[in-house]
Amino acid sequence: MSTLLEVRGLSTVYHTSEGPVRAVDGVDLTVGRGEILGVVGESGSGKTTLVMSLMRLVKPPGRILKGSEMLLDGEDLFRLPRSAMPARRGRDLALIPQSAMHALNPVIPVDRQVAEAITAHGEARSKAALRTARDRLREVGISPERCHAYPHELSGGMRQRCVIAMAVANEPKLVIADEPVSGLDVVVQARILRLISELRESRGLSMILVSHDLTTVAKICDRIMVMYAGRIVEAGETRTVFEKPLHPYTRALVEAIPQVRGPRQTLRAIPGGPPDLNHLPPGCNFQPRCPAAFADCKVVDPSLEEAEPGKKVACLLYHEDERKLEA
Ligand SMILES: Nc1ncnc2c1ncn2[C@@H]1O[C@H](COP(=O)(O)OP(=O)(O)O)[C@@H](O)[C@H]1O
Ligand SMILES: [Mg+2]
């Protein structure tokens, strides 16, 4: 699989009254052509900031730090003038934003909205655009009779389908979806995930799928990255992350998934909450909540290292060298 996207050292800060905080801190990632990369982490771990940084839609007090690189097909989009970005959005990169309802204009029928997305970014003229829009809507399962509906006349799942149709309307190289199924009931969630999977097959879609829910990303992603306090703490193929989580945070996420089969267990939650970025703990960011923490964890900030072939983890349990270094 050839590489479509390569992000290196991406850091995004917010300037707060207590000083700057790094909501995204030195993130490296790659997405192959036709690949779906999942990003998972609790609320506040920096997922939306990562998404908005990749779209170059971070607004003040947020800022992408110099030195961050984002190579799409070899071209660094962070080096383009800001004025060049609107033309790239929709065409090179498309966003499925966190709330589908707010992404749609309430006073315009959905087929017109998809057509507008096409004319804004493509060359198609309006009549042809409207025809293409209806084809796109049919492709995501909106019947021709419902194409003229206003957003409020559609269910949550149908609105999300419309937003997906808009995102893929101009055949973008990369689609970035921020919590695309949050707020939908589980049956609708499953249908939307199936739709995304089908689009990947039929169109060779490349995608970053962000969710706070590990089961969501595990269903359709090829690889998973786990985020904690703006950093990637574990990355690997979905199966290995899910079946053999290495980082204690990933293990806690996996253990927090309710099991339907087998003996009834008490549901485990991760104690504590995500750290306050203004007051990060010494050493490892996860150390105050970590059941496996030992003395060195309060001193050494572990880097993301390969622990097994194809599996990276930022945890001293797997970093013999770093432990010795500090000894
Ligand atoms: N506009 C902002 N100003 C200051 N801090 C922000 C802003 N937006 C987000 N943050 C902080 O950045 C961190 C990551 O937020 P976010 O990217 O929304 O995480 P997630 O999507 O994983 O819930 C949080 O600590 C949040 O408080
Ligand atoms: Mg978010």
Tab-separated table of C-alpha atoms and ligand atoms in Angstrom:
chain	number	residue	atom	x	y	z
A	1	MET	CA	0.000	0.000	0.000
A	2	SER	CA	1.497	3.368	-0.951
A	3	THR	CA	1.512	6.251	1.509
A	4	LEU	CA	-1.046	9.001	0.939
A	5	LEU	CA	-0.569	11.091	4.064
A	6	GLU	CA	2.464	11.520	6.238
A	7	VAL	CA	2.269	13.785	9.274
A	8	ARG	CA	5.421	14.520	11.227
A	9	GLY	CA	5.805	16.239	14.565
A	10	LEU	CA	2.408	17.900	14.536
A	11	SER	CA	1.928	20.134	17.576
A	12	THR	CA	-0.968	22.490	18.167
A	13	VAL	CA	-1.107	24.850	21.132
A	14	TYR	CA	-3.921	26.855	22.648
A	15	HIS	CA	-2.955	30.061	24.374
A	16	THR	CA	-4.832	30.178	27.660
A	17	SER	CA	-4.767	32.649	30.567
A	18	GLU	CA	-2.487	30.189	32.362
A	19	GLY	CA	-0.093	29.953	29.427
A	20	PRO	CA	0.125	27.814	26.298
A	21	VAL	CA	-1.100	24.208	26.368
A	22	ARG	CA	-0.219	21.561	23.803
A	23	ALA	CA	-3.521	19.926	22.873
A	24	VAL	CA	-1.673	17.980	20.149
A	25	ASP	CA	1.912	17.225	21.071
A	26	GLY	CA	4.344	15.916	18.468
A	27	VAL	CA	2.022	13.545	16.619
A	28	ASP	CA	3.387	11.420	13.776
A	29	LEU	CA	1.009	9.441	11.607
A	30	THR	CA	0.635	7.922	8.155
A	31	VAL	CA	-2.369	6.895	6.111
A	32	GLY	CA	-1.983	4.540	3.173
A	33	ARG	CA	-4.110	4.728	0.027
A	34	GLY	CA	-7.403	2.974	0.670
A	35	GLU	CA	-6.635	2.683	4.353
A	36	ILE	CA	-8.798	3.665	7.333
A	37	LEU	CA	-6.818	4.861	10.333
A	38	GLY	CA	-8.678	5.051	13.634
A	39	VAL	CA	-7.840	7.591	16.337
A	40	VAL	CA	-9.290	6.849	19.745
A	41	GLY	CA	-9.097	8.536	23.139
A	42	GLU	CA	-11.233	9.963	25.928
A	43	SER	CA	-12.921	13.294	25.592
A	44	GLY	CA	-10.284	16.019	25.928
A	45	SER	CA	-7.421	13.899	24.566
A	46	GLY	CA	-6.949	16.214	21.567
A	47	LYS	CA	-8.798	14.352	18.801
A	48	THR	CA	-10.796	17.296	17.458
A	49	THR	CA	-7.749	19.551	17.673
A	50	LEU	CA	-5.839	16.967	15.608
A	51	VAL	CA	-8.671	16.853	13.040
A	52	MET	CA	-8.960	20.635	12.815
A	53	SER	CA	-5.169	20.943	12.537
A	54	LEU	CA	-5.126	18.539	9.584
A	55	MET	CA	-7.899	20.572	7.935
A	56	ARG	CA	-5.973	23.757	8.844
A	57	LEU	CA	-9.119	25.021	10.494
A	58	VAL	CA	-7.663	25.681	13.956
A	59	LYS	CA	-8.798	29.084	15.107
A	60	PRO	CA	-7.156	31.420	17.654
A	61	PRO	CA	-6.307	30.943	20.517
A	62	GLY	CA	-5.130	27.760	18.770
A	63	ARG	CA	-2.032	27.631	16.574
A	64	ILE	CA	-0.150	24.888	14.721
A	65	LEU	CA	3.501	25.071	15.784
A	66	LYS	CA	6.271	25.678	13.271
A	67	GLY	CA	8.073	22.505	12.305
A	68	SER	CA	4.840	20.516	11.999
A	69	GLU	CA	4.652	18.776	8.606
A	70	MET	CA	1.712	17.346	6.720
A	71	LEU	CA	2.645	15.685	3.438
A	72	LEU	CA	-0.303	14.759	1.258
A	73	ASP	CA	0.957	12.983	-1.845
A	74	GLY	CA	4.347	14.439	-0.974
A	75	GLU	CA	3.179	18.069	-0.777
A	76	ASP	CA	3.391	19.824	2.615
A	77	LEU	CA	-0.034	21.417	3.084
A	78	PHE	CA	1.169	23.308	6.165
A	79	ARG	CA	3.490	25.280	3.894
A	80	LEU	CA	0.753	26.448	1.547
A	81	PRO	CA	-0.532	29.990	2.018
A	82	ARG	CA	-3.745	30.047	4.043
A	83	SER	CA	-5.561	31.439	0.985
A	84	ALA	CA	-4.843	28.226	-0.935
A	85	MET	CA	-6.605	26.023	1.618
A	86	PRO	CA	-10.317	26.572	0.785
A	87	ALA	CA	-9.726	25.141	-2.695
A	88	ARG	CA	-8.005	22.110	-1.153
A	89	ARG	CA	-10.785	21.395	1.292
A	90	GLY	CA	-13.405	19.181	-0.272
A	91	ARG	CA	-11.033	18.177	-3.018
A	92	ASP	CA	-7.825	17.042	-1.335
A	93	LEU	CA	-9.244	16.705	2.159
A	94	ALA	CA	-12.826	16.521	3.287
A	95	LEU	CA	-14.183	16.761	6.791
A	96	ILE	CA	-17.107	14.940	8.315
A	97	PRO	CA	-17.521	17.187	11.348
A	98	GLN	CA	-18.406	16.184	14.882
A	99	SER	CA	-22.059	17.233	14.681
A	100	ALA	CA	-23.894	16.355	11.464
A	101	MET	CA	-26.910	18.440	12.392
A	102	HIS	CA	-24.865	21.610	12.593
A	103	ALA	CA	-23.013	20.808	9.392
A	104	LEU	CA	-26.219	21.125	7.371
A	105	ASN	CA	-27.986	24.350	6.564
A	106	PRO	CA	-31.547	24.075	7.976
A	107	VAL	CA	-33.179	26.192	5.249
A	108	ILE	CA	-31.793	24.495	2.123
A	109	PRO	CA	-32.911	21.075	0.768
A	110	VAL	CA	-30.176	18.484	1.104
A	111	ASP	CA	-29.693	17.825	-2.624
A	112	ARG	CA	-28.971	21.551	-3.130
A	113	GLN	CA	-26.471	21.480	-0.289
A	114	VAL	CA	-24.604	18.576	-1.806
A	115	ALA	CA	-24.735	20.353	-5.190
A	116	GLU	CA	-23.283	23.473	-3.588
A	117	ALA	CA	-20.433	21.418	-2.204
A	118	ILE	CA	-19.805	20.187	-5.753
A	119	THR	CA	-19.948	23.604	-7.449
A	120	ALA	CA	-17.854	25.234	-4.739
A	121	HIS	CA	-15.020	22.809	-5.323
A	122	GLY	CA	-15.562	21.226	-8.726
A	123	GLU	CA	-16.152	22.621	-12.189
A	124	ALA	CA	-19.652	21.196	-12.548
A	125	ARG	CA	-22.368	23.739	-13.347
A	126	SER	CA	-25.458	23.813	-11.193
A	127	LYS	CA	-27.824	21.557	-13.180
A	128	ALA	CA	-25.189	18.919	-13.695
A	129	ALA	CA	-24.151	19.431	-10.076
A	130	LEU	CA	-27.680	18.787	-8.868
A	131	ARG	CA	-27.816	15.578	-10.894
A	132	THR	CA	-24.468	14.468	-9.458
A	133	ALA	CA	-25.674	15.441	-5.974
A	134	ARG	CA	-28.689	13.158	-6.300
A	135	ASP	CA	-26.469	10.323	-7.528
A	136	ARG	CA	-24.239	10.854	-4.513
A	137	LEU	CA	-27.230	10.854	-2.186
A	138	ARG	CA	-28.538	7.660	-3.748
A	139	GLU	CA	-25.111	6.132	-3.246
A	140	VAL	CA	-25.352	6.759	0.501
A	141	GLY	CA	-28.879	5.364	0.655
A	142	ILE	CA	-31.076	8.484	0.376
A	143	SER	CA	-33.922	7.675	-2.014
A	144	PRO	CA	-34.760	10.108	-4.864
A	145	GLU	CA	-38.031	11.102	-3.117
A	146	ARG	CA	-36.133	12.221	-0.012
A	147	CYS	CA	-33.443	14.194	-1.869
A	148	HIS	CA	-35.448	17.424	-1.748
A	149	ALA	CA	-36.078	17.181	1.975
A	150	TYR	CA	-34.908	19.798	4.455
A	151	PRO	CA	-32.565	18.531	7.172
A	152	HIS	CA	-35.237	18.644	9.894
A	153	GLU	CA	-37.419	16.297	7.815
A	154	LEU	CA	-34.763	13.601	7.988
A	155	SER	CA	-33.705	11.289	10.806
A	156	GLY	CA	-30.303	11.646	12.489
A	157	GLY	CA	-28.925	8.705	10.518
A	158	MET	CA	-30.157	10.150	7.213
A	159	ARG	CA	-28.649	13.533	7.999
A	160	GLN	CA	-25.354	11.840	8.727
A	161	ARG	CA	-25.627	10.085	5.326
A	162	CYS	CA	-26.124	13.490	3.680
A	163	VAL	CA	-23.030	14.871	5.411
A	164	ILE	CA	-21.056	11.849	4.222
A	165	ALA	CA	-22.392	12.385	0.666
A	166	MET	CA	-21.193	15.999	0.864
A	167	ALA	CA	-17.775	14.979	2.137
A	168	VAL	CA	-17.164	12.450	-0.650
A	169	ALA	CA	-18.918	14.502	-3.384
A	170	ASN	CA	-15.690	15.715	-4.968
A	171	GLU	CA	-13.774	12.474	-4.577
A	172	PRO	CA	-11.307	13.811	-2.003
A	173	LYS	CA	-8.003	12.045	-1.527
A	174	LEU	CA	-8.566	11.853	2.214
A	175	VAL	CA	-11.700	12.001	4.364
A	176	ILE	CA	-11.364	12.938	8.028
A	177	ALA	CA	-14.349	11.999	10.193
A	178	ASP	CA	-14.683	13.362	13.737
A	179	GLU	CA	-16.995	11.153	15.817
A	180	PRO	CA	-19.195	10.302	12.780
A	181	VAL	CA	-21.531	8.012	14.699
A	182	SER	CA	-21.649	9.616	18.156
A	183	GLY	CA	-25.164	10.559	19.170
A	184	LEU	CA	-26.800	7.995	16.873
A	185	ASP	CA	-28.479	4.891	18.220
A	186	VAL	CA	-26.527	1.641	17.869
A	187	VAL	CA	-28.477	0.214	14.923
A	188	VAL	CA	-27.996	3.437	12.958
A	189	GLN	CA	-24.342	3.541	14.040
A	190	ALA	CA	-23.809	0.088	12.568
A	191	ARG	CA	-25.461	1.125	9.283
A	192	ILE	CA	-23.349	4.275	8.978
A	193	LEU	CA	-20.161	2.314	9.679
A	194	ARG	CA	-21.198	-0.221	7.039
A	195	LEU	CA	-21.780	2.624	4.586
A	196	ILE	CA	-18.293	4.026	5.263
A	197	SER	CA	-16.863	0.543	4.775
A	198	GLU	CA	-18.724	0.139	1.481
A	199	LEU	CA	-17.522	3.529	0.238
A	200	ARG	CA	-14.002	2.503	1.058
A	201	GLU	CA	-14.447	-0.627	-1.081
A	202	SER	CA	-16.255	1.041	-3.978
A	203	ARG	CA	-14.159	4.207	-4.109
A	204	GLY	CA	-10.915	3.257	-2.492
A	205	LEU	CA	-11.590	5.876	0.154
A	206	SER	CA	-8.692	6.798	2.447
A	207	MET	CA	-9.783	7.960	5.815
A	208	ILE	CA	-9.000	9.023	9.363
A	209	LEU	CA	-11.826	8.051	11.685
A	210	VAL	CA	-11.852	9.643	15.111
A	211	SER	CA	-13.919	8.346	18.007
A	212	HIS	CA	-13.949	8.195	21.779
A	213	ASP	CA	-15.291	4.661	21.376
A	214	LEU	CA	-12.804	1.882	20.771
A	215	THR	CA	-15.474	-0.538	19.475
A	216	THR	CA	-16.449	1.967	16.760
A	217	VAL	CA	-12.922	2.273	15.395
A	218	ALA	CA	-12.238	-1.442	15.808
A	219	LYS	CA	-15.139	-2.293	13.500
A	220	ILE	CA	-13.817	-0.698	10.328
A	221	CYS	CA	-10.272	0.591	10.856
A	222	ASP	CA	-7.151	-1.126	9.573
A	223	ARG	CA	-4.928	0.494	12.156
A	224	ILE	CA	-5.584	2.280	15.435
A	225	MET	CA	-3.776	5.059	17.239
A	226	VAL	CA	-4.598	5.694	20.880
A	227	MET	CA	-4.349	9.303	22.059
A	228	TYR	CA	-3.835	10.527	25.597
A	229	ALA	CA	-3.233	14.169	26.577
A	230	GLY	CA	-2.335	15.148	23.004
A	231	ARG	CA	0.120	12.316	22.430
A	232	ILE	CA	-0.047	8.979	20.691
A	233	VAL	CA	0.505	6.345	23.379
A	234	GLU	CA	-0.085	3.214	21.302
A	235	ALA	CA	-0.320	2.481	17.585
A	236	GLY	CA	-0.671	-0.703	15.618
A	237	GLU	CA	-2.947	-2.900	13.570
A	238	THR	CA	-6.499	-2.991	14.866
A	239	ARG	CA	-6.451	-6.629	15.829
A	240	THR	CA	-3.255	-6.408	17.842
A	241	VAL	CA	-4.311	-3.194	19.611
A	242	PHE	CA	-7.677	-4.673	20.459
A	243	GLU	CA	-6.650	-8.211	21.332
A	244	LYS	CA	-3.295	-7.507	22.890
A	245	PRO	CA	-3.247	-3.936	24.168
A	246	LEU	CA	0.153	-3.020	25.597
A	247	HIS	CA	-0.236	0.434	27.118
A	248	PRO	CA	-2.101	0.361	30.470
A	249	TYR	CA	-4.385	3.114	29.117
A	250	THR	CA	-5.315	1.040	26.054
A	251	ARG	CA	-5.842	-1.964	28.319
A	252	ALA	CA	-8.186	0.106	30.453
A	253	LEU	CA	-10.090	1.225	27.346
A	254	VAL	CA	-10.473	-2.392	26.213
A	255	GLU	CA	-11.538	-3.529	29.696
A	256	ALA	CA	-14.125	-0.754	29.872
A	257	ILE	CA	-16.012	-2.300	26.916
A	258	PRO	CA	-19.091	-4.126	28.214
A	259	GLN	CA	-19.018	-7.857	27.474
A	260	VAL	CA	-22.299	-9.367	26.381
A	261	ARG	CA	-21.100	-12.961	26.366
A	262	GLY	CA	-19.544	-14.873	29.232
A	263	PRO	CA	-20.094	-14.451	32.970
A	264	ARG	CA	-21.523	-11.168	34.155
A	265	GLN	CA	-18.835	-8.746	35.319
A	266	THR	CA	-18.874	-5.369	36.942
A	267	LEU	CA	-18.189	-2.726	34.363
A	268	ARG	CA	-14.740	-1.304	34.834
A	269	ALA	CA	-14.137	2.395	34.431
A	270	ILE	CA	-10.793	4.156	34.245
A	271	PRO	CA	-10.293	5.964	37.563
A	272	GLY	CA	-9.695	9.709	37.448
A	273	GLY	CA	-10.076	11.973	34.456
A	274	PRO	CA	-7.851	13.188	31.628
A	275	PRO	CA	-5.105	15.500	32.914
A	276	ASP	CA	-5.358	19.262	32.978
A	277	LEU	CA	-3.014	20.331	30.192
A	278	ASN	CA	-1.971	23.384	32.213
A	279	HIS	CA	-0.745	21.155	35.021
A	280	LEU	CA	0.624	17.963	33.514
A	281	PRO	CA	2.027	15.454	35.990
A	282	PRO	CA	5.789	14.801	36.122
A	283	GLY	CA	7.078	11.875	34.034
A	284	CYS	CA	4.435	9.991	32.120
A	285	ASN	CA	1.122	11.823	31.559
A	286	PHE	CA	-0.896	8.700	32.453
A	287	GLN	CA	1.115	7.810	35.570
A	288	PRO	CA	-1.321	9.225	38.205
A	289	ARG	CA	-4.110	6.965	36.869
A	290	CYS	CA	-1.977	3.991	35.911
A	291	PRO	CA	-2.427	0.720	37.816
A	292	ALA	CA	0.990	-0.483	36.603
A	293	ALA	CA	2.991	2.656	37.462
A	294	PHE	CA	6.310	2.308	39.285
A	295	ALA	CA	8.809	4.839	40.648
A	296	ASP	CA	10.477	5.676	37.296
A	297	CYS	CA	7.129	6.587	35.754
A	298	LYS	CA	7.062	9.752	37.873
A	299	VAL	CA	10.432	10.795	36.447
A	300	VAL	CA	10.716	9.618	32.850
A	301	ASP	CA	8.454	10.824	30.047
A	302	PRO	CA	8.310	7.770	27.772
A	303	SER	CA	8.653	8.251	24.015
A	304	LEU	CA	6.673	6.279	21.425
A	305	GLU	CA	8.887	3.308	20.530
A	306	GLU	CA	8.447	0.099	18.620
A	307	ALA	CA	7.654	-2.620	21.174
A	308	GLU	CA	6.910	-5.395	18.702
A	309	PRO	CA	7.062	-5.430	14.910
A	310	GLY	CA	4.363	-2.999	13.724
A	311	LYS	CA	3.372	-2.024	17.256
A	312	LYS	CA	4.459	1.173	18.968
A	313	VAL	CA	3.901	2.099	22.580
A	314	ALA	CA	4.891	4.980	24.866
A	315	CYS	CA	5.307	3.188	28.195
A	316	LEU	CA	8.301	2.372	30.387
A	317	LEU	CA	7.037	-1.185	30.899
A	318	TYR	CA	8.348	-1.843	27.404
A	319	HIS	CA	11.333	0.495	27.378
A	320	GLU	CA	14.252	-1.173	29.076
A	321	ASP	CA	16.706	1.409	27.708
A	322	GLU	CA	14.900	4.473	28.976
A	323	ARG	CA	14.656	2.950	32.429
A	324	LYS	CA	18.387	2.255	32.505
A	325	LEU	CA	19.137	5.697	31.116
A	326	GLU	CA	17.545	7.344	34.097
A	327	ALA	CA	19.001	4.901	36.637
B	1	LIG	N1	-10.458	26.900	21.930
B	1	LIG	C1	-9.776	26.318	22.912
B	1	LIG	N2	-9.087	27.039	23.819
B	1	LIG	C2	-8.366	26.460	24.789
B	1	LIG	N3	-8.258	25.127	24.969
B	1	LIG	C3	-8.922	24.353	24.109
B	1	LIG	C4	-9.724	24.881	23.031
B	1	LIG	N4	-10.258	23.842	22.337
B	1	LIG	C5	-9.830	22.721	22.968
B	1	LIG	N5	-9.036	23.021	24.011
B	1	LIG	C6	-8.380	22.067	24.918
B	1	LIG	O1	-7.654	21.136	24.150
B	1	LIG	C7	-7.787	19.820	24.687
B	1	LIG	C8	-8.245	18.865	23.613
B	1	LIG	O2	-9.556	19.192	23.196
B	1	LIG	P1	-10.211	18.471	21.941
B	1	LIG	O3	-9.257	18.538	20.792
B	1	LIG	O4	-11.554	19.051	21.725
B	1	LIG	O5	-10.311	16.968	22.457
B	1	LIG	P2	-11.295	15.770	22.065
B	1	LIG	O6	-11.812	16.019	20.683
B	1	LIG	O7	-10.435	14.553	22.162
B	1	LIG	O8	-12.376	15.761	23.090
B	1	LIG	C9	-8.725	19.935	25.868
B	1	LIG	O9	-7.959	19.980	27.043
B	1	LIG	C10	-9.423	21.244	25.672
B	1	LIG	O10	-9.724	21.829	26.893
B	2	MG	MG	-13.778	15.990	19.900
